mmCIF file of C-alpha atoms and ligand atoms in Angstrom:
data_model
loop_
_atom_site.group_PDB
_atom_site.id
_atom_site.type_symbol
_atom_site.label_atom_id
_atom_site.label_comp_id
_atom_site.label_asym_id
_atom_site.label_seq_id
_atom_site.Cartn_x
_atom_site.Cartn_y
_atom_site.Cartn_z
ATOM 1 C CA MET A 1 -12.708 83.554 13.462
ATOM 2 C CA SER A 2 -9.553 82.747 15.840
ATOM 3 C CA TRP A 3 -9.424 85.388 18.307
ATOM 4 C CA LEU A 4 -5.082 85.631 18.026
ATOM 5 C CA GLU A 5 -5.765 86.458 14.432
ATOM 6 C CA GLU A 6 -4.728 90.390 14.418
ATOM 7 C CA ARG A 7 -2.655 89.773 17.660
ATOM 8 C CA VAL A 8 1.064 90.058 18.159
ATOM 9 C CA ALA A 9 2.632 88.133 20.661
ATOM 10 C CA LEU A 10 6.333 88.266 21.269
ATOM 11 C CA ILE A 11 7.813 84.738 22.524
ATOM 12 C CA THR A 12 11.655 84.440 24.513
ATOM 13 C CA GLY A 13 13.197 81.527 23.211
ATOM 14 C CA GLY A 14 11.295 80.953 20.411
ATOM 15 C CA ALA A 15 13.723 79.578 17.554
ATOM 16 C CA SER A 16 13.926 76.448 18.844
ATOM 17 C CA GLY A 17 12.421 74.047 21.090
ATOM 18 C CA ILE A 18 8.699 74.707 22.946
ATOM 19 C CA GLY A 19 9.157 78.137 21.722
ATOM 20 C CA PHE A 20 8.429 78.179 18.534
ATOM 21 C CA ALA A 21 6.370 75.437 18.854
ATOM 22 C CA VAL A 22 3.863 77.942 19.977
ATOM 23 C CA ALA A 23 5.618 80.426 17.291
ATOM 24 C CA GLU A 24 3.692 77.831 14.663
ATOM 25 C CA ARG A 25 1.086 78.144 16.300
ATOM 26 C CA PHE A 26 0.213 81.583 17.063
ATOM 27 C CA LEU A 27 0.919 81.697 13.512
ATOM 28 C CA ALA A 28 -1.681 79.045 12.076
ATOM 29 C CA GLU A 29 -3.930 80.430 14.272
ATOM 30 C CA GLY A 30 -3.318 84.175 12.250
ATOM 31 C CA ALA A 31 -1.306 85.592 14.710
ATOM 32 C CA LYS A 32 1.545 88.127 14.455
ATOM 33 C CA VAL A 33 4.962 86.765 15.926
ATOM 34 C CA ALA A 34 8.143 88.459 17.471
ATOM 35 C CA ILE A 35 11.122 86.144 19.106
ATOM 36 C CA LEU A 36 13.859 86.894 21.172
ATOM 37 C CA ASP A 37 16.593 84.105 21.325
ATOM 38 C CA ARG A 38 20.084 84.403 22.276
ATOM 39 C CA SER A 39 21.054 81.988 19.544
ATOM 40 C CA LYS A 40 21.541 83.690 15.809
ATOM 41 C CA GLU A 41 22.453 80.661 13.633
ATOM 42 C CA ASP A 42 18.355 79.661 15.364
ATOM 43 C CA VAL A 43 16.748 82.695 15.221
ATOM 44 C CA ASP A 44 18.063 83.107 10.954
ATOM 45 C CA LYS A 45 16.967 79.815 10.584
ATOM 46 C CA VAL A 46 13.135 80.756 11.817
ATOM 47 C CA ALA A 47 13.889 84.162 9.491
ATOM 48 C CA THR A 48 14.422 81.781 6.469
ATOM 49 C CA ALA A 49 10.941 79.337 6.950
ATOM 50 C CA HIS A 50 8.313 82.582 8.469
ATOM 51 C CA ASP A 51 9.427 85.586 6.574
ATOM 52 C CA ASP A 52 6.818 87.798 8.531
ATOM 53 C CA VAL A 53 8.556 86.910 11.856
ATOM 54 C CA VAL A 54 9.934 89.618 13.352
ATOM 55 C CA GLY A 55 13.351 87.468 15.112
ATOM 56 C CA VAL A 56 15.846 90.066 17.768
ATOM 57 C CA VAL A 57 18.691 88.513 18.541
ATOM 58 C CA GLY A 58 19.846 88.949 22.527
ATOM 59 C CA ASP A 59 19.758 87.664 25.720
ATOM 60 C CA VAL A 60 16.492 87.626 27.633
ATOM 61 C CA THR A 61 18.961 88.387 31.335
ATOM 62 C CA SER A 62 19.594 91.298 29.917
ATOM 63 C CA TYR A 63 16.839 94.105 30.855
ATOM 64 C CA GLN A 64 17.918 96.348 27.339
ATOM 65 C CA ASP A 65 17.115 93.111 24.830
ATOM 66 C CA ASN A 66 14.037 92.535 25.814
ATOM 67 C CA VAL A 67 12.845 96.402 25.584
ATOM 68 C CA ARG A 68 15.067 96.083 22.312
ATOM 69 C CA ALA A 69 12.794 93.114 20.857
ATOM 70 C CA VAL A 70 9.359 95.472 22.807
ATOM 71 C CA GLN A 71 9.712 98.071 20.741
ATOM 72 C CA LYS A 72 11.050 96.218 17.353
ATOM 73 C CA THR A 73 7.462 93.996 17.989
ATOM 74 C CA VAL A 74 5.776 97.441 18.030
ATOM 75 C CA GLN A 75 7.385 99.365 15.195
ATOM 76 C CA ALA A 76 6.690 96.064 13.200
ATOM 77 C CA PHE A 77 3.615 95.202 13.889
ATOM 78 C CA GLY A 78 2.064 98.557 16.228
ATOM 79 C CA LYS A 79 1.024 96.686 19.741
ATOM 80 C CA LEU A 80 1.501 93.712 21.500
ATOM 81 C CA ASP A 81 -1.646 91.543 22.934
ATOM 82 C CA VAL A 82 0.757 88.465 24.536
ATOM 83 C CA PHE A 83 3.945 88.264 25.990
ATOM 84 C CA ILE A 84 5.143 84.349 26.114
ATOM 85 C CA GLY A 85 8.009 84.013 28.356
ATOM 86 C CA ASN A 86 9.396 80.735 27.313
ATOM 87 C CA ALA A 87 13.803 81.032 26.772
ATOM 88 C CA GLY A 88 14.979 78.659 29.487
ATOM 89 C CA ILE A 89 18.001 76.424 30.514
ATOM 90 C CA PHE A 90 18.137 72.608 33.061
ATOM 91 C CA ASP A 91 20.777 71.938 35.141
ATOM 92 C CA TYR A 92 21.241 67.690 33.986
ATOM 93 C CA PHE A 93 20.210 66.738 37.138
ATOM 94 C CA VAL A 94 23.122 67.905 39.508
ATOM 95 C CA HIS A 95 22.590 67.011 42.727
ATOM 96 C CA LEU A 96 23.429 69.065 45.910
ATOM 97 C CA ALA A 97 26.467 66.665 47.711
ATOM 98 C CA ASP A 98 27.615 66.283 43.552
ATOM 99 C CA CYS A 99 28.431 70.409 42.901
ATOM 100 C CA GLU A 100 30.902 71.913 44.728
ATOM 101 C CA GLY A 101 29.630 75.463 47.030
ATOM 102 C CA GLU A 102 31.701 78.320 44.597
ATOM 103 C CA LYS A 103 30.382 76.407 41.006
ATOM 104 C CA LEU A 104 27.072 76.017 42.896
ATOM 105 C CA GLY A 105 26.659 79.430 43.745
ATOM 106 C CA LYS A 106 27.521 81.025 40.274
ATOM 107 C CA ALA A 107 25.679 77.929 38.022
ATOM 108 C CA PHE A 108 22.645 79.802 40.878
ATOM 109 C CA ASP A 109 22.900 83.001 39.899
ATOM 110 C CA GLU A 110 23.444 82.038 36.343
ATOM 111 C CA ILE A 111 20.063 79.694 36.137
ATOM 112 C CA PHE A 112 17.707 82.540 37.857
ATOM 113 C CA SER A 113 18.654 84.346 36.073
ATOM 114 C CA VAL A 114 17.039 82.777 33.324
ATOM 115 C CA ASN A 115 14.775 80.781 33.849
ATOM 116 C CA VAL A 116 12.977 83.522 36.616
ATOM 117 C CA LYS A 117 14.557 86.862 36.761
ATOM 118 C CA ALA A 118 14.026 87.477 32.852
ATOM 119 C CA TYR A 119 10.726 86.450 33.178
ATOM 120 C CA LEU A 120 10.507 88.856 34.912
ATOM 121 C CA LEU A 121 12.756 91.448 32.877
ATOM 122 C CA GLY A 122 10.534 90.342 30.273
ATOM 123 C CA ALA A 123 7.187 91.298 31.769
ATOM 124 C CA ARG A 124 8.720 94.893 32.650
ATOM 125 C CA ALA A 125 9.348 95.653 29.398
ATOM 126 C CA ALA A 126 6.238 94.135 27.989
ATOM 127 C CA LEU A 127 3.489 95.913 30.580
ATOM 128 C CA PRO A 128 3.401 99.244 29.183
ATOM 129 C CA GLU A 129 2.264 97.533 25.499
ATOM 130 C CA LEU A 130 0.195 95.020 27.024
ATOM 131 C CA LEU A 131 -1.998 97.779 29.243
ATOM 132 C CA LYS A 132 -2.812 99.201 26.004
ATOM 133 C CA CYS A 133 -4.219 96.308 24.545
ATOM 134 C CA ASP A 134 -8.119 94.883 25.088
ATOM 135 C CA ASP A 135 -7.859 91.513 26.928
ATOM 136 C CA PRO A 136 -3.742 91.238 27.018
ATOM 137 C CA SER A 137 -2.138 87.346 28.305
ATOM 138 C CA VAL A 138 0.940 86.871 29.514
ATOM 139 C CA ILE A 139 2.085 83.199 30.220
ATOM 140 C CA PHE A 140 5.191 82.133 31.180
ATOM 141 C CA THR A 141 6.611 78.118 30.704
ATOM 142 C CA VAL A 142 7.234 76.360 33.593
ATOM 143 C CA SER A 143 7.995 72.909 34.181
ATOM 144 C CA ASN A 144 7.262 69.502 36.184
ATOM 145 C CA SER A 145 9.569 70.796 38.354
ATOM 146 C CA GLY A 146 7.636 73.476 39.087
ATOM 147 C CA PHE A 147 5.409 71.013 41.421
ATOM 148 C CA TYR A 148 8.079 67.522 41.871
ATOM 149 C CA THR A 149 10.885 66.585 42.765
ATOM 150 C CA SER A 150 13.747 64.435 40.484
ATOM 151 C CA GLY A 151 12.615 66.692 37.534
ATOM 152 C CA GLY A 152 16.575 67.845 37.658
ATOM 153 C CA GLY A 153 18.803 68.845 40.611
ATOM 154 C CA PRO A 154 17.863 71.398 42.960
ATOM 155 C CA LEU A 155 19.006 74.544 40.746
ATOM 156 C CA TYR A 156 16.208 73.873 38.341
ATOM 157 C CA THR A 157 13.404 72.642 40.152
ATOM 158 C CA ALA A 158 13.763 75.779 42.599
ATOM 159 C CA SER A 159 13.747 78.138 39.852
ATOM 160 C CA LYS A 160 11.413 76.422 38.540
ATOM 161 C CA HIS A 161 9.303 76.060 41.908
ATOM 162 C CA GLY A 162 9.806 80.043 41.967
ATOM 163 C CA VAL A 163 8.799 80.721 38.797
ATOM 164 C CA VAL A 164 4.971 79.266 40.071
ATOM 165 C CA GLY A 165 4.793 81.935 42.395
ATOM 166 C CA VAL A 166 6.121 84.660 39.495
ATOM 167 C CA VAL A 167 2.829 83.819 37.368
ATOM 168 C CA ARG A 168 0.528 83.698 40.733
ATOM 169 C CA GLU A 169 1.629 87.389 42.196
ATOM 170 C CA LEU A 170 1.755 88.977 38.623
ATOM 171 C CA ALA A 171 -1.802 87.312 38.295
ATOM 172 C CA TYR A 172 -2.858 89.414 41.717
ATOM 173 C CA GLU A 173 -0.534 92.240 40.434
ATOM 174 C CA LEU A 174 -2.117 93.121 36.927
ATOM 175 C CA ALA A 175 -5.807 91.868 37.064
ATOM 176 C CA PRO A 176 -8.162 93.524 36.673
ATOM 177 C CA LYS A 177 -6.129 94.281 33.419
ATOM 178 C CA ILE A 178 -3.689 91.762 32.379
ATOM 179 C CA ARG A 179 -4.032 87.894 32.773
ATOM 180 C CA VAL A 180 -1.194 86.309 34.210
ATOM 181 C CA ASN A 181 -1.265 82.126 32.956
ATOM 182 C CA GLY A 182 1.654 78.794 33.144
ATOM 183 C CA VAL A 183 2.111 75.857 31.259
ATOM 184 C CA ALA A 184 3.982 73.279 32.261
ATOM 185 C CA PRO A 185 5.146 70.382 30.196
ATOM 186 C CA GLY A 186 6.841 67.464 31.467
ATOM 187 C CA GLY A 187 9.414 65.309 29.570
ATOM 188 C CA THR A 188 10.299 67.124 26.154
ATOM 189 C CA ILE A 189 12.185 65.858 23.339
ATOM 190 C CA THR A 190 14.113 69.316 22.595
ATOM 191 C CA GLY A 191 17.440 71.121 22.153
ATOM 192 C CA LEU A 192 17.295 72.646 26.119
ATOM 193 C CA ARG A 193 20.644 73.115 27.623
ATOM 194 C CA GLY A 194 22.875 73.114 30.211
ATOM 195 C CA ILE A 195 24.467 75.553 32.783
ATOM 196 C CA GLU A 196 28.067 77.495 31.724
ATOM 197 C CA LYS A 197 28.858 77.686 34.911
ATOM 198 C CA LEU A 198 28.951 73.598 34.929
ATOM 199 C CA GLU A 199 30.617 73.184 31.390
ATOM 200 C CA GLN A 200 27.033 71.815 30.687
ATOM 201 C CA GLY A 201 26.496 74.406 28.123
ATOM 202 C CA ASP A 202 27.144 72.392 24.884
ATOM 203 C CA THR A 203 24.769 69.689 26.517
ATOM 204 C CA VAL A 204 21.521 69.264 24.245
ATOM 205 C CA LEU A 205 18.886 67.294 26.200
ATOM 206 C CA SER A 206 17.611 65.711 23.032
ATOM 207 C CA THR A 207 21.095 63.663 22.215
ATOM 208 C CA VAL A 208 21.457 62.250 26.082
ATOM 209 C CA PRO A 209 21.256 58.597 25.296
ATOM 210 C CA ASP A 210 17.779 56.190 25.794
ATOM 211 C CA ILE A 211 16.457 59.948 26.204
ATOM 212 C CA GLU A 212 12.853 58.874 24.538
ATOM 213 C CA GLN A 213 12.859 55.332 26.663
ATOM 214 C CA LEU A 214 14.117 57.765 29.839
ATOM 215 C CA MET A 215 11.206 60.538 29.392
ATOM 216 C CA SER A 216 8.704 58.157 28.508
ATOM 217 C CA THR A 217 8.633 55.626 31.078
ATOM 218 C CA THR A 218 8.847 58.382 34.293
ATOM 219 C CA ASN A 219 4.493 59.174 33.344
ATOM 220 C CA PRO A 220 1.790 57.745 33.218
ATOM 221 C CA LEU A 221 0.750 57.705 29.374
ATOM 222 C CA GLN A 222 4.468 56.290 28.870
ATOM 223 C CA TYR A 223 5.029 59.829 26.453
ATOM 224 C CA ALA A 224 7.721 61.356 25.633
ATOM 225 C CA GLN A 225 6.383 64.302 24.767
ATOM 226 C CA ARG A 226 7.221 66.810 21.286
ATOM 227 C CA PRO A 227 6.883 70.576 21.915
ATOM 228 C CA ALA A 228 3.850 70.974 19.556
ATOM 229 C CA ASP A 229 2.037 69.022 22.251
ATOM 230 C CA HIS A 230 2.138 71.603 24.626
ATOM 231 C CA ALA A 231 1.566 74.497 22.364
ATOM 232 C CA GLY A 232 -2.216 74.565 22.063
ATOM 233 C CA LEU A 233 -2.509 75.333 25.572
ATOM 234 C CA TYR A 234 -0.281 78.489 25.304
ATOM 235 C CA VAL A 235 -3.339 79.892 22.675
ATOM 236 C CA LEU A 236 -5.935 78.414 25.225
ATOM 237 C CA LEU A 237 -4.368 80.659 28.452
ATOM 238 C CA ALA A 238 -4.236 84.095 25.623
ATOM 239 C CA SER A 239 -7.650 84.058 24.117
ATOM 240 C CA PRO A 240 -10.478 85.184 25.781
ATOM 241 C CA GLN A 241 -12.528 83.815 24.099
ATOM 242 C CA ASN A 242 -11.217 80.707 25.857
ATOM 243 C CA SER A 243 -9.897 81.259 28.907
ATOM 244 C CA ARG A 244 -11.537 84.670 30.223
ATOM 245 C CA ALA A 245 -11.921 83.323 33.471
ATOM 246 C CA VAL A 246 -8.251 81.723 33.508
ATOM 247 C CA THR A 247 -5.721 83.781 35.962
ATOM 248 C CA GLY A 248 -2.694 82.234 38.245
ATOM 249 C CA VAL A 249 -3.135 79.315 37.158
ATOM 250 C CA VAL A 250 -0.359 76.663 35.430
ATOM 251 C CA ILE A 251 -1.369 73.812 33.019
ATOM 252 C CA ASN A 252 0.002 70.487 33.484
ATOM 253 C CA SER A 253 1.195 69.068 30.248
ATOM 254 C CA ASP A 254 2.874 65.782 30.892
ATOM 255 C CA GLY A 255 2.046 63.050 30.645
ATOM 256 C CA GLY A 256 0.381 62.633 34.369
ATOM 257 C CA LEU A 257 2.641 63.019 36.413
ATOM 258 C CA GLY A 258 0.300 63.809 39.649
ATOM 259 C CA VAL A 259 -1.337 60.642 39.497
ATOM 260 C CA ARG A 260 1.490 58.725 39.525
ATOM 261 C CA GLY A 261 0.523 57.285 42.475
ATOM 262 C CA MET A 262 1.953 54.934 45.017
ATOM 263 C CA VAL A 263 3.370 51.790 42.117
ATOM 264 C CA GLN A 264 3.407 52.577 38.636
ATOM 265 C CA PRO A 265 1.071 52.205 36.323
ATOM 266 C CA ALA A 266 -0.071 48.496 35.035
ATOM 267 C CA GLY A 267 -0.009 50.304 31.613
ATOM 268 C CA GLY A 268 -2.190 48.298 28.614
ATOM 269 C CA MET A 269 -5.112 47.731 30.324
ATOM 270 C CA GLU A 270 -7.440 45.471 28.828
ATOM 271 C CA LEU A 271 -11.146 45.752 29.066
ATOM 272 C CA THR A 272 -12.989 42.737 30.516
ATOM 273 C CA SER A 273 -16.080 43.214 30.422
HETATM 274 N N1 NAD B 301 12.819 70.132 27.294
HETATM 275 C C1 NAD B 301 11.536 69.942 28.073
HETATM 276 O O1 NAD B 301 12.117 68.334 28.792
HETATM 277 C C2 NAD B 301 11.547 70.489 28.984
HETATM 278 C C3 NAD B 301 9.918 69.758 30.507
HETATM 279 C C4 NAD B 301 10.033 70.829 31.028
HETATM 280 C C5 NAD B 301 9.865 72.539 30.778
HETATM 281 N N2 NAD B 301 10.664 73.175 29.688
HETATM 282 C C6 NAD B 301 11.004 74.592 29.712
HETATM 283 O O2 NAD B 301 10.302 75.267 28.415
HETATM 284 C C7 NAD B 301 11.160 75.798 27.896
HETATM 285 C C8 NAD B 301 11.482 75.947 26.789
HETATM 286 O O3 NAD B 301 13.012 75.131 26.050
HETATM 287 P P1 NAD B 301 13.045 73.693 25.097
HETATM 288 O O4 NAD B 301 13.264 72.496 25.796
HETATM 289 O O5 NAD B 301 11.692 74.015 24.162
HETATM 290 O O6 NAD B 301 14.734 74.157 24.610
HETATM 291 P P2 NAD B 301 14.931 74.432 23.414
HETATM 292 O O7 NAD B 301 16.585 75.112 24.329
HETATM 293 O O8 NAD B 301 15.078 73.938 22.655
HETATM 294 O O9 NAD B 301 15.260 76.036 23.448
HETATM 295 C C9 NAD B 301 15.112 77.228 24.384
HETATM 296 C C10 NAD B 301 15.112 78.480 24.232
HETATM 297 O O10 NAD B 301 15.832 79.301 24.575
HETATM 298 C C11 NAD B 301 16.849 80.091 24.024
HETATM 299 N N3 NAD B 301 17.802 80.172 25.488
HETATM 300 C C12 NAD B 301 17.916 79.906 26.264
HETATM 301 N N4 NAD B 301 18.966 81.060 26.688
HETATM 302 C C13 NAD B 301 18.861 82.453 26.640
HETATM 303 C C14 NAD B 301 19.225 83.354 26.661
HETATM 304 N N5 NAD B 301 19.967 83.424 27.828
HETATM 305 N N6 NAD B 301 18.404 84.794 26.312
HETATM 306 C C15 NAD B 301 17.964 84.258 24.921
HETATM 307 N N7 NAD B 301 17.297 82.878 24.516
HETATM 308 C C16 NAD B 301 18.133 82.475 25.551
HETATM 309 C C17 NAD B 301 17.751 78.971 23.418
HETATM 310 O O11 NAD B 301 18.790 79.653 22.817
HETATM 311 C C18 NAD B 301 16.936 78.277 22.798
HETATM 312 O O12 NAD B 301 16.742 78.665 21.690
HETATM 313 C C19 NAD B 301 12.382 76.819 29.124
HETATM 314 O O13 NAD B 301 11.332 77.004 29.733
HETATM 315 C C20 NAD B 301 12.848 74.726 29.761
HETATM 316 O O14 NAD B 301 13.271 74.966 31.147
HETATM 317 C C21 NAD B 301 11.964 71.971 29.172
#
């Protein structure tokens, strides 16, 4: 029996992309799932597809909305075992020199609010309920940009490096009771949107021309990832039966960006003997 049976997870940004894939995987493992997402349309779609999912429409940058999501989760399912901070936005590779200074400041505030501050607010709102459970867990979605350059511009890269700091500090502070880990996807075909202050609020990653080819040519596995490719890692990190001694760790799920080497791999190697 999976540890996730009878467990309850709250996933921010769970109405689409990676968060939705994680929600579906947790449901398949027998978990109860609640999602907090700003898109009412997508939350309604999830609720239609899965009538047992608790959908909360709200803004992750609001502490009150995070508290409301925790309350609704506990009202529906009686507890909260796993908090997954996942909602995020991208900067569409805007370089420092190409961003006017005043705009840069506003864009910084927006992306750090969603990608970093909201993870802290969500974890804080979930904390009292997590502390009541056996083997609770917090998992954050990081990114290859939490480790490497050029997976975004400086705003996104700095925000995701910040998330690595959040994982590590909270793993330290919340031990021994709560394990805190991260999953760092590489380029994944989703509807990830940009920074509104940079007029990118309606830009959708999956519609960028040649995105599949761009993503698949940057990693050794030559693979443009799909949201479901990452979902099993959240299951692994949430389940003490699989990861009881793992905390403060970020698992890279990016087609091998860390072993890109000095030249592009030849690809298509043939075994000669
Ligand atoms: N797609 C990629 O290539 C990629 C790569 C690495 C990491 N990530 C990270 O994965 C996470 C999920 O992104 P995704 O790619 O699945 O994109 P996505 O847009 O499909 O999912 C993000 C979800 O977050 C929600 N959201 C955004 N801002 C919000 C807010 N203020 N309040 C509430 N909900 C909000 C969106 O409505 C959306 O449903 C993000 O943290 C992103 O940075 C994505």
